[in-house]
Coordinates of C-alpha atoms and ligand atoms in Angstrom, one line a residue:
M1 CA -10.1 83.2 -2.7
T2 CA -12.1 83.9 -5.8
V3 CA -15.9 83.8 -5.7
E4 CA -15.8 80.5 -7.6
T5 CA -14.0 78.6 -4.8
Q6 CA -17.0 79.4 -2.5
G7 CA -19.2 76.8 -4.3
T8 CA -20.8 74.4 -1.9
A9 CA -22.1 70.9 -2.1
A10 CA -25.6 72.2 -1.3
A11 CA -25.3 74.7 -4.3
S12 CA -24.0 72.2 -6.8
G13 CA -26.2 69.4 -5.5
A14 CA -29.4 71.5 -5.6
G15 CA -28.4 72.6 -9.1
A16 CA -27.9 69.1 -10.3
T17 CA -31.2 67.9 -8.8
A18 CA -33.1 70.8 -10.4
R19 CA -31.5 70.3 -13.8
F20 CA -32.3 66.6 -13.7
R21 CA -35.9 67.3 -13.0
E22 CA -36.1 69.9 -15.8
N23 CA -34.1 68.1 -18.5
K24 CA -34.3 64.3 -18.2
H25 CA -37.3 63.1 -20.0
F26 CA -37.6 59.3 -19.6
S27 CA -40.4 56.9 -19.7
A28 CA -41.4 55.5 -16.3
A29 CA -43.2 52.7 -18.0
T30 CA -41.4 49.8 -16.3
S31 CA -43.6 46.7 -15.9
Q32 CA -44.7 45.5 -12.5
E33 CA -42.7 42.3 -13.1
R34 CA -39.5 44.2 -13.8
V35 CA -39.9 46.6 -10.8
S36 CA -40.6 43.7 -8.5
R37 CA -37.5 41.8 -9.8
L38 CA -35.1 44.8 -9.6
A39 CA -36.3 46.2 -6.3
G40 CA -36.4 42.7 -4.9
R41 CA -32.8 42.0 -5.8
V42 CA -31.5 45.3 -4.4
I43 CA -33.3 44.8 -1.1
K44 CA -32.1 41.3 -0.9
A45 CA -28.5 42.4 -1.6
I46 CA -28.7 45.0 1.3
N47 CA -30.2 42.4 3.6
A48 CA -27.4 39.9 2.7
T49 CA -24.8 42.6 3.6
V50 CA -26.5 43.3 6.9
L51 CA -26.5 39.6 7.9
D52 CA -23.0 38.9 6.5
E53 CA -21.5 41.9 8.2
E54 CA -23.6 41.7 11.4
V55 CA -24.6 45.4 11.0
S56 CA -25.5 47.0 14.4
Y57 CA -28.3 49.4 15.2
D58 CA -25.8 52.2 15.4
E59 CA -24.6 51.4 11.9
Y60 CA -28.2 51.1 10.7
N61 CA -29.1 54.5 12.1
A62 CA -26.0 56.1 10.6
L63 CA -27.1 54.8 7.2
K64 CA -30.6 56.2 7.8
A65 CA -29.2 59.6 8.8
W66 CA -26.9 59.6 5.8
L67 CA -29.5 58.7 3.3
I68 CA -31.7 61.5 4.6
K69 CA -28.8 63.9 4.2
V70 CA -28.1 62.9 0.6
G71 CA -31.6 64.1 -0.3
E72 CA -31.3 67.2 1.8
D73 CA -28.0 68.1 0.0
G74 CA -29.5 67.4 -3.4
E75 CA -26.7 64.8 -3.9
W76 CA -28.7 61.9 -5.3
P77 CA -27.6 62.8 -8.9
L78 CA -24.0 63.0 -7.7
F79 CA -24.1 59.8 -5.7
L80 CA -25.8 57.8 -8.5
D81 CA -23.5 59.2 -11.3
V82 CA -20.3 58.6 -9.3
W83 CA -21.0 55.1 -8.0
I84 CA -23.7 53.5 -10.2
E85 CA -23.9 55.1 -13.7
H86 CA -20.7 53.4 -15.0
S87 CA -22.5 50.0 -14.9
V88 CA -25.6 51.3 -16.6
E89 CA -23.3 52.8 -19.3
E90 CA -21.5 49.4 -19.7
V91 CA -24.9 47.7 -20.3
A92 CA -26.2 50.4 -22.6
N93 CA -23.2 50.5 -24.9
A94 CA -22.1 46.8 -24.8
S95 CA -22.8 46.2 -28.5
R96 CA -21.3 49.4 -30.0
Q97 CA -18.7 49.0 -32.7
G98 CA -17.6 52.6 -32.8
S99 CA -16.0 54.9 -30.2
K100 CA -16.3 54.0 -26.5
G101 CA -18.8 55.9 -24.4
T102 CA -18.7 56.6 -20.7
I103 CA -20.9 58.2 -18.1
E104 CA -22.7 61.6 -18.6
G105 CA -22.3 62.7 -14.9
P106 CA -24.5 65.3 -13.2
Y107 CA -23.4 68.5 -15.0
Y108 CA -24.6 68.3 -18.6
L109 CA -26.9 71.1 -19.9
P110 CA -28.8 70.8 -23.2
D111 CA -28.9 73.7 -25.7
S112 CA -25.5 75.1 -25.2
P113 CA -24.7 77.9 -27.7
Q114 CA -24.0 76.6 -31.2
Q115 CA -20.8 77.5 -33.1
H116 CA -19.4 76.4 -36.4
S117 CA -15.9 74.7 -36.4
P118 CA -13.3 76.1 -36.1
A119 CA -14.3 78.0 -33.0
T120 CA -13.4 78.9 -29.4
L121 CA -15.7 77.8 -26.6
P122 CA -17.3 80.6 -24.6
M123 CA -14.8 81.6 -21.9
R124 CA -13.8 84.6 -19.8
D125 CA -11.4 87.2 -21.2
N126 CA -8.9 86.2 -18.5
E127 CA -9.9 82.5 -18.5
P128 CA -7.1 80.8 -16.4
G129 CA -5.2 77.8 -17.6
T130 CA -3.4 76.4 -20.6
P131 CA -5.0 76.6 -24.0
L132 CA -6.0 73.3 -25.6
L133 CA -6.8 72.8 -29.3
F134 CA -9.0 69.7 -29.5
Q135 CA -9.6 68.5 -33.1
G136 CA -10.6 65.5 -35.0
Q137 CA -13.1 64.0 -37.4
V138 CA -16.5 62.2 -37.0
T139 CA -16.9 59.1 -39.2
N140 CA -19.1 56.0 -39.4
V141 CA -17.8 52.6 -38.6
A142 CA -16.7 52.2 -42.2
G143 CA -14.5 55.3 -41.9
Q144 CA -16.7 57.5 -44.0
A145 CA -17.0 61.2 -43.0
L146 CA -20.3 62.2 -41.4
P147 CA -21.4 65.6 -42.6
G148 CA -23.8 67.4 -40.2
A149 CA -22.0 66.0 -37.2
T150 CA -22.3 68.0 -34.0
I151 CA -20.1 67.8 -30.9
E152 CA -21.5 69.0 -27.6
I153 CA -18.7 69.7 -25.2
W154 CA -18.7 70.8 -21.5
H155 CA -16.0 70.7 -18.9
A156 CA -14.7 72.2 -15.7
D157 CA -12.4 75.2 -15.7
D158 CA -8.8 75.4 -14.5
L159 CA -10.0 75.3 -10.8
G160 CA -12.4 72.3 -11.4
F161 CA -15.6 74.2 -11.5
Y162 CA -18.6 73.8 -14.0
S163 CA -20.6 76.8 -15.1
Q164 CA -24.1 77.0 -13.8
F165 CA -23.1 74.6 -10.9
A166 CA -20.7 76.9 -9.2
P167 CA -21.2 80.6 -8.5
G168 CA -19.5 83.4 -10.3
L169 CA -19.1 81.9 -13.8
P170 CA -20.6 83.2 -17.0
E171 CA -23.7 81.1 -17.9
W172 CA -22.2 79.1 -20.7
N173 CA -18.5 79.2 -19.7
L174 CA -16.7 76.2 -21.3
R175 CA -19.8 74.8 -22.8
G176 CA -20.7 74.7 -26.5
T177 CA -22.3 72.8 -29.4
M178 CA -19.9 72.6 -32.3
V179 CA -21.0 72.0 -35.8
A180 CA -18.4 70.0 -37.8
D181 CA -17.6 70.9 -41.4
Q182 CA -18.9 68.9 -44.4
E183 CA -16.1 66.2 -43.9
G184 CA -17.0 65.8 -40.2
N185 CA -13.9 67.7 -39.2
F186 CA -13.9 69.9 -36.0
Q187 CA -11.5 72.2 -34.3
I188 CA -12.3 73.4 -30.8
N189 CA -10.2 75.9 -28.9
T190 CA -10.7 75.6 -25.2
M191 CA -8.7 75.5 -21.9
Q192 CA -7.2 72.4 -20.3
P193 CA -9.6 71.4 -17.5
A194 CA -8.3 70.6 -14.0
P195 CA -8.9 67.4 -12.1
Y196 CA -12.3 67.5 -10.4
Q197 CA -12.9 67.0 -6.7
I198 CA -16.4 66.1 -5.8
P199 CA -17.9 68.4 -3.1
T200 CA -16.4 67.5 0.3
D201 CA -18.9 69.4 2.4
G202 CA -22.0 67.4 1.6
A203 CA -23.3 63.8 2.2
C204 CA -21.1 62.3 -0.5
G205 CA -18.0 64.0 0.9
Q206 CA -19.0 62.8 4.4
L207 CA -19.1 59.2 3.1
I208 CA -15.7 59.6 1.4
A209 CA -14.1 61.0 4.5
A210 CA -15.6 58.4 6.8
A211 CA -14.4 55.6 4.5
G212 CA -11.0 57.1 4.0
W213 CA -11.5 57.3 0.2
H214 CA -10.4 60.1 -2.1
A215 CA -12.8 62.4 -3.9
W216 CA -11.1 62.9 -7.2
R217 CA -11.9 62.4 -10.8
P218 CA -9.1 62.9 -13.4
A219 CA -9.4 66.0 -15.5
H220 CA -11.8 65.3 -18.3
L221 CA -13.7 66.7 -21.3
H222 CA -17.4 65.7 -21.5
L223 CA -18.8 65.1 -25.0
K224 CA -22.0 64.2 -26.8
V225 CA -21.4 63.5 -30.5
S226 CA -24.1 62.9 -33.0
A227 CA -24.8 62.9 -36.7
P228 CA -28.0 62.2 -38.8
G229 CA -28.8 58.5 -39.0
H230 CA -26.3 57.6 -36.3
Q231 CA -26.4 56.8 -32.6
L232 CA -25.4 59.6 -30.3
I233 CA -22.4 58.8 -28.1
T234 CA -22.0 60.3 -24.6
T235 CA -18.4 60.1 -23.6
Q236 CA -15.4 61.7 -21.8
L237 CA -11.8 62.1 -22.7
Y238 CA -8.9 62.1 -20.1
F239 CA -5.3 63.1 -20.2
E240 CA -2.2 60.9 -19.9
G241 CA -0.1 61.5 -16.8
D242 CA -3.0 62.5 -14.6
E243 CA -2.7 60.6 -11.4
H244 CA -6.4 59.9 -11.2
V245 CA -6.7 58.3 -14.6
A246 CA -5.9 55.0 -12.9
D247 CA -8.0 55.8 -9.9
D248 CA -11.2 57.6 -10.8
I249 CA -13.8 57.8 -8.0
A250 CA -16.5 57.5 -10.7
S251 CA -14.9 54.4 -12.4
A252 CA -15.4 56.0 -15.8
V253 CA -12.0 55.9 -17.4
K254 CA -11.3 53.5 -20.3
P255 CA -7.9 53.1 -21.9
E256 CA -9.3 54.2 -25.3
L257 CA -10.4 57.5 -23.8
V258 CA -7.0 58.8 -22.6
L259 CA -5.5 61.6 -24.7
A260 CA -1.8 62.5 -25.0
P261 CA -1.7 66.2 -26.1
A262 CA 1.5 67.6 -27.6
N263 CA 2.9 71.1 -27.1
R264 CA 1.9 73.3 -30.0
A265 CA 4.7 74.5 -32.3
D266 CA 3.5 78.1 -31.8
G267 CA 3.9 77.8 -28.0
A268 CA 0.1 78.4 -27.5
G269 CA -0.6 75.6 -25.2
S270 CA -1.2 72.0 -26.4
E271 CA -3.2 70.2 -29.1
V272 CA -4.6 66.8 -29.6
T273 CA -6.5 64.9 -32.2
Y274 CA -9.3 62.4 -31.4
N275 CA -11.6 60.9 -34.0
F276 CA -15.2 59.8 -33.1
I277 CA -16.7 56.8 -34.8
L278 CA -20.5 56.6 -34.6
D279 CA -22.6 53.5 -34.9
P280 CA -25.6 53.5 -37.3
E281 CA -29.0 54.0 -35.8
E282 CA -30.6 50.7 -34.8
Ligands
MBD1 C1 -18.2 65.3 -12.5 O1 -17.6 66.3 -13.2 C2 -18.5 64.1 -13.2 O2 -18.1 64.1 -14.4 C3 -19.0 63.0 -12.5 C4 -19.3 61.8 -13.2 C5 -19.4 63.1 -11.2 C6 -19.2 64.3 -10.5 C7 -18.6 65.3 -11.2
FE2 FE1 -17.4 66.0 -15.1

């Protein structure tokens, strides 16, 4: 067993919780009216479930114990991003004309090392897996190239681990900020990621096991693509033939986001082209 496979839910959960506190700067200026309306609806929905399902005291106490454990394991970011974020993303991006977005998930880190395309993401000398050349162009909705586009990319390694959230990986392994050329073209050499299993030894894993669900997300690349004067898109790309594409625990797959890489003529792994279309700033 490598050092990497010893990652625990507590380690990745605590990391995700700490990163959220450090990096997410949001305005908490929600009106009293809005808080009352939203909190009221959520509480009402839970009460309706209790009454409909005739929830027992045993079940109520199991819920209480579990909610306490989610916090102790640092798994609120994981829980929310897996089971709730997809609806928030749907609302946020409903009127976009360009490329589809999807959820950010818990493992984004800002300020990854910047490189100019074409480039290879930071990786270990012996990085396991199949090389993947990911290339394309960033345009506006009229099809015009966007100079100055940047592509932030982060993904799991061949074992499904993210740098800085699992032990034993170099700090910026498989994370980078790629600057596209003057025509918005980019070429990123990386390694094919593996399907991702959410930690099974924490509160979320306990829920999944107790409910008889599975814990898998399909293999994916995470991306944030931006260009001056245009709306940043947060998205993910998946791979055709992955059994979890049709069955993502995080409900974050869209048909437009599934890639079909081809074997490279030179035998060096596979390659795929995907073009990003950015909406103008509002
Ligand atoms: C991931 O890698 C991820 O993308 C999401 C949404 C949840 C857990 C792990
Ligand atoms: Fe992910």
